[in-house]
Amino acid sequence: MGDDSASKVYVANKEKACAELDMYSEMYALPGDTTEEELIALVDKLNEDPNIHGILAQLPLPKHLDDKTIINRIRPEKDVDAFHPVNVGKIMIGDFDFVPCTPAGIMELIHESGVSVEGKECVVIGRSNIVGKPMSMLLLHENGTVTTCHSRTRDLAEVTGRADILVAAVGIPKFVKANMVKPGAVVIDVGMDRDEQGKLCGDVDFDEVEPIAGAITPVPGGVGPMTIAMLMKNTLTAAKRAHEKK
Ligand code: NAP
């Protein structure tokens, strides 16, 4: 909705991924002054449409709309972003179909790299509902010893310096410096930030941290593409579940 330039790029990438996978998609670019009633009517229409298995509202919505009202309106079985409270609760108890796409993509990267989480010190910087919190929960489900940090954490470098697996989801360019990282640690950079020159960069100072890290994800080209891949996976899961119910 509206003119958010980052949202336009994200939505275009999602449409492209659907096209590449031959997955049918519909995109509704709504004007910024669309009312809550109009948006709810669209969500309800898609909720009822048996040909649509996944619905997502690209956030942020314009200020006059409440994200929560719209997210809660999407049927949990079509909530492929896994933001609906029912899906959030399922993640908490470890019995879920959908996982929020960014943490799911990170787990996939960890698994594909042959890194085991079990028993490891895992530190997540950030506690947002879409990244930090579900990330911590997924690491806990895999038997990591998890610490979640935020803006009030005391002596952050001491905490992050204990991490075997460090996930940075802060939203501050090049925030994680070499002195905050244990040599050999697996460092996962979720950030999508802009440096002083306006160039895309992450939350980790890659040039400083890369030489001491055991493994590190780059920005761009690390977590970002995984997020879209997991959205496609969640949509496929939703379609399978819908067919199983028939
Ligand atoms: P967010 O909602 O702004 O949350 C940022 C978190 O960082 C908050 O929990 C905040 O703590 C914490 N924080 C801020 N300053 C801190 C400090 N000085 N020390 C320690 N913690 C601090 O951000 P988000 O939505 O989780 O996104 C984080 C980053 O990931 C952004 O750069 C975003 O663009 C990127 N992102 C990327 C993808 C992808 O697909 N690659 C997807 C989603 C997000 P408080 O809670 O105390 O305020």
Short mmCIF file of N, CA, C and O in Angstrom, two decimals, residues 168-229:
data_model
loop_
_atom_site.label_atom_id
_atom_site.label_comp_id
_atom_site.label_asym_id
_atom_site.label_seq_id
_atom_site.Cartn_x
_atom_site.Cartn_y
_atom_site.Cartn_z
N ALA A 168 22.40 -11.13 14.07
CA ALA A 168 22.23 -9.69 14.24
C ALA A 168 21.00 -9.22 13.48
O ALA A 168 20.95 -9.30 12.26
N ALA A 169 19.98 -8.76 14.23
CA ALA A 169 18.75 -8.22 13.62
C ALA A 169 18.42 -6.92 14.34
O ALA A 169 17.47 -6.83 15.11
N VAL A 170 19.26 -5.93 14.10
CA VAL A 170 19.22 -4.67 14.86
C VAL A 170 18.68 -3.51 14.03
O VAL A 170 17.99 -2.63 14.52
N GLY A 171 19.07 -3.49 12.75
CA GLY A 171 18.65 -2.37 11.89
C GLY A 171 19.57 -1.17 12.00
O GLY A 171 19.18 -0.05 11.68
N ILE A 172 20.81 -1.39 12.47
CA ILE A 172 21.81 -0.30 12.53
C ILE A 172 23.01 -0.72 11.68
O ILE A 172 23.60 -1.78 11.94
N PRO A 173 23.36 0.09 10.66
CA PRO A 173 24.44 -0.32 9.75
C PRO A 173 25.76 -0.60 10.47
O PRO A 173 26.19 0.18 11.32
N LYS A 174 26.35 -1.75 10.14
CA LYS A 174 27.69 -2.15 10.62
C LYS A 174 27.81 -2.07 12.15
O LYS A 174 28.85 -1.67 12.69
N PHE A 175 26.76 -2.42 12.85
CA PHE A 175 26.69 -2.31 14.31
C PHE A 175 27.62 -3.30 15.02
O PHE A 175 28.24 -2.99 16.02
N VAL A 176 27.70 -4.52 14.49
CA VAL A 176 28.49 -5.57 15.15
C VAL A 176 29.94 -5.47 14.68
O VAL A 176 30.25 -5.63 13.50
N LYS A 177 30.81 -5.19 15.64
CA LYS A 177 32.23 -5.02 15.33
C LYS A 177 33.01 -6.27 15.78
O LYS A 177 32.49 -7.11 16.53
N ALA A 178 34.28 -6.34 15.36
CA ALA A 178 35.09 -7.53 15.65
C ALA A 178 35.19 -7.82 17.14
O ALA A 178 35.19 -8.98 17.57
N ASN A 179 35.23 -6.76 17.96
CA ASN A 179 35.39 -6.98 19.42
C ASN A 179 34.14 -7.57 20.07
O ASN A 179 34.13 -7.87 21.25
N MET A 180 33.06 -7.72 19.30
CA MET A 180 31.82 -8.29 19.84
C MET A 180 31.66 -9.75 19.45
O MET A 180 30.65 -10.38 19.78
N VAL A 181 32.63 -10.29 18.72
CA VAL A 181 32.47 -11.63 18.13
C VAL A 181 33.57 -12.57 18.62
O VAL A 181 34.75 -12.21 18.62
N LYS A 182 33.14 -13.77 19.00
CA LYS A 182 34.12 -14.80 19.41
C LYS A 182 34.80 -15.38 18.16
O LYS A 182 34.10 -15.70 17.19
N PRO A 183 36.11 -15.53 18.15
CA PRO A 183 36.76 -16.12 16.98
C PRO A 183 36.15 -17.48 16.65
O PRO A 183 35.92 -18.30 17.54
N GLY A 184 35.85 -17.69 15.38
CA GLY A 184 35.28 -18.96 14.93
C GLY A 184 33.76 -19.00 14.97
O GLY A 184 33.16 -19.98 14.53
N ALA A 185 33.12 -17.95 15.46
CA ALA A 185 31.65 -17.95 15.58
C ALA A 185 30.98 -17.93 14.21
O ALA A 185 31.55 -17.44 13.22
N VAL A 186 29.77 -18.49 14.18
CA VAL A 186 28.92 -18.40 12.98
C VAL A 186 28.13 -17.09 13.12
O VAL A 186 27.41 -16.91 14.11
N VAL A 187 28.30 -16.20 12.15
CA VAL A 187 27.68 -14.86 12.26
C VAL A 187 26.64 -14.70 11.14
O VAL A 187 26.96 -14.84 9.95
N ILE A 188 25.41 -14.44 11.55
CA ILE A 188 24.32 -14.30 10.57
C ILE A 188 23.79 -12.88 10.62
O ILE A 188 23.36 -12.40 11.68
N ASP A 189 23.84 -12.25 9.47
CA ASP A 189 23.52 -10.82 9.39
C ASP A 189 22.16 -10.63 8.71
O ASP A 189 22.01 -10.86 7.51
N VAL A 190 21.17 -10.21 9.51
CA VAL A 190 19.82 -10.02 8.97
C VAL A 190 19.63 -8.61 8.42
O VAL A 190 18.75 -8.36 7.60
N GLY A 191 20.45 -7.69 8.84
CA GLY A 191 20.25 -6.27 8.53
C GLY A 191 20.14 -5.97 7.04
O GLY A 191 20.78 -6.59 6.21
N MET A 192 19.28 -5.01 6.74
CA MET A 192 19.17 -4.47 5.38
C MET A 192 19.23 -2.96 5.56
O MET A 192 18.21 -2.29 5.65
N ASP A 193 20.44 -2.47 5.67
CA ASP A 193 20.65 -1.07 6.04
C ASP A 193 21.35 -0.33 4.90
O ASP A 193 21.75 -0.93 3.91
N ARG A 194 21.52 0.97 5.08
CA ARG A 194 22.26 1.79 4.12
C ARG A 194 23.45 2.41 4.83
O ARG A 194 23.30 2.95 5.94
N ASP A 195 24.64 2.33 4.22
CA ASP A 195 25.82 2.95 4.83
C ASP A 195 25.84 4.45 4.50
O ASP A 195 24.91 4.98 3.89
N GLU A 196 26.93 5.14 4.88
CA GLU A 196 27.02 6.61 4.69
C GLU A 196 26.88 6.99 3.22
O GLU A 196 26.42 8.07 2.88
N GLN A 197 27.29 6.07 2.33
CA GLN A 197 27.20 6.36 0.89
C GLN A 197 25.85 5.95 0.30
O GLN A 197 25.62 6.06 -0.90
N GLY A 198 24.97 5.45 1.15
CA GLY A 198 23.65 5.02 0.66
C GLY A 198 23.67 3.62 0.07
O GLY A 198 22.70 3.17 -0.54
N LYS A 199 24.80 2.91 0.27
CA LYS A 199 24.93 1.55 -0.27
C LYS A 199 24.33 0.54 0.70
O LYS A 199 24.46 0.70 1.92
N LEU A 200 23.68 -0.49 0.13
CA LEU A 200 23.08 -1.53 0.98
C LEU A 200 24.17 -2.22 1.81
O LEU A 200 25.21 -2.61 1.28
N CYS A 201 23.94 -2.36 3.10
CA CYS A 201 24.88 -3.09 3.95
C CYS A 201 24.10 -3.75 5.08
O CYS A 201 22.89 -3.55 5.21
N GLY A 202 24.80 -4.53 5.90
CA GLY A 202 24.12 -5.26 6.97
C GLY A 202 24.33 -4.63 8.33
O GLY A 202 24.88 -3.52 8.46
N ASP A 203 23.92 -5.37 9.36
CA ASP A 203 24.11 -4.95 10.75
C ASP A 203 25.51 -5.30 11.24
O ASP A 203 25.89 -4.92 12.35
N VAL A 204 26.23 -6.09 10.45
CA VAL A 204 27.57 -6.53 10.85
C VAL A 204 28.61 -5.79 9.99
O VAL A 204 28.41 -5.65 8.78
N ASP A 205 29.68 -5.35 10.63
CA ASP A 205 30.78 -4.74 9.89
C ASP A 205 31.56 -5.89 9.24
O ASP A 205 32.47 -6.47 9.84
N PHE A 206 31.17 -6.23 8.02
CA PHE A 206 31.65 -7.44 7.35
C PHE A 206 33.18 -7.45 7.25
O PHE A 206 33.82 -8.46 7.55
N ASP A 207 33.77 -6.32 6.84
CA ASP A 207 35.22 -6.28 6.62
C ASP A 207 35.98 -6.58 7.92
O ASP A 207 37.01 -7.25 7.91
N GLU A 208 35.46 -6.09 9.04
CA GLU A 208 36.12 -6.32 10.35
C GLU A 208 35.89 -7.74 10.86
O GLU A 208 36.78 -8.37 11.40
N VAL A 209 34.66 -8.23 10.69
CA VAL A 209 34.26 -9.48 11.35
C VAL A 209 34.62 -10.72 10.53
O VAL A 209 34.96 -11.76 11.08
N GLU A 210 34.56 -10.59 9.21
CA GLU A 210 34.78 -11.76 8.34
C GLU A 210 36.09 -12.49 8.64
O GLU A 210 36.10 -13.74 8.71
N PRO A 211 37.22 -11.78 8.89
CA PRO A 211 38.47 -12.50 9.13
C PRO A 211 38.46 -13.37 10.39
O PRO A 211 39.21 -14.35 10.47
N ILE A 212 37.63 -13.02 11.39
CA ILE A 212 37.66 -13.82 12.63
C ILE A 212 36.49 -14.80 12.73
O ILE A 212 36.52 -15.73 13.53
N ALA A 213 35.47 -14.61 11.91
CA ALA A 213 34.29 -15.49 11.99
C ALA A 213 34.60 -16.86 11.39
O ALA A 213 35.41 -16.96 10.46
N GLY A 214 33.94 -17.90 11.94
CA GLY A 214 34.07 -19.22 11.34
C GLY A 214 33.27 -19.28 10.04
O GLY A 214 33.66 -19.93 9.07
N ALA A 215 32.14 -18.61 10.04
CA ALA A 215 31.28 -18.50 8.85
C ALA A 215 30.48 -17.22 9.00
O ALA A 215 30.19 -16.80 10.13
N ILE A 216 30.14 -16.61 7.89
CA ILE A 216 29.41 -15.33 7.96
C ILE A 216 28.54 -15.18 6.71
O ILE A 216 28.93 -15.62 5.62
N THR A 217 27.36 -14.58 6.88
CA THR A 217 26.50 -14.35 5.70
C THR A 217 26.73 -12.92 5.20
O THR A 217 26.83 -11.99 6.00
N PRO A 218 26.78 -12.75 3.89
CA PRO A 218 26.99 -11.40 3.34
C PRO A 218 25.67 -10.63 3.21
O PRO A 218 24.60 -11.23 3.26
N VAL A 219 25.77 -9.33 3.03
CA VAL A 219 24.61 -8.50 2.67
C VAL A 219 25.06 -7.60 1.52
O VAL A 219 26.05 -6.88 1.69
N PRO A 220 24.42 -7.63 0.36
CA PRO A 220 23.27 -8.49 0.03
C PRO A 220 23.70 -9.92 -0.30
O PRO A 220 24.90 -10.22 -0.37
N GLY A 221 22.73 -10.78 -0.51
CA GLY A 221 23.00 -12.14 -1.00
C GLY A 221 23.04 -13.20 0.08
O GLY A 221 23.38 -14.34 -0.21
N GLY A 222 22.72 -12.84 1.32
CA GLY A 222 22.74 -13.84 2.39
C GLY A 222 21.34 -14.22 2.80
O GLY A 222 20.68 -15.04 2.15
N VAL A 223 20.87 -13.58 3.87
CA VAL A 223 19.57 -13.92 4.45
C VAL A 223 18.41 -13.47 3.53
O VAL A 223 17.39 -14.17 3.44
N GLY A 224 18.57 -12.35 2.86
CA GLY A 224 17.47 -11.77 2.05
C GLY A 224 16.84 -12.76 1.07
O GLY A 224 15.62 -13.00 1.12
N PRO A 225 17.63 -13.37 0.18
CA PRO A 225 17.03 -14.31 -0.79
C PRO A 225 16.40 -15.53 -0.11
O PRO A 225 15.41 -16.08 -0.61
N MET A 226 16.95 -15.91 1.06
CA MET A 226 16.37 -17.05 1.80
C MET A 226 14.97 -16.73 2.29
O MET A 226 14.09 -17.59 2.35
N THR A 227 14.77 -15.47 2.65
CA THR A 227 13.46 -15.04 3.16
C THR A 227 12.39 -15.29 2.09
O THR A 227 11.30 -15.82 2.39
N ILE A 228 12.69 -14.95 0.88
CA ILE A 228 11.71 -15.14 -0.21
C ILE A 228 11.51 -16.62 -0.49
O ILE A 228 10.38 -17.09 -0.69
N ALA A 229 12.60 -17.37 -0.46
CA ALA A 229 12.48 -18.82 -0.70
C ALA A 229 11.56 -19.46 0.34
O ALA A 229 10.73 -20.32 0.03
#
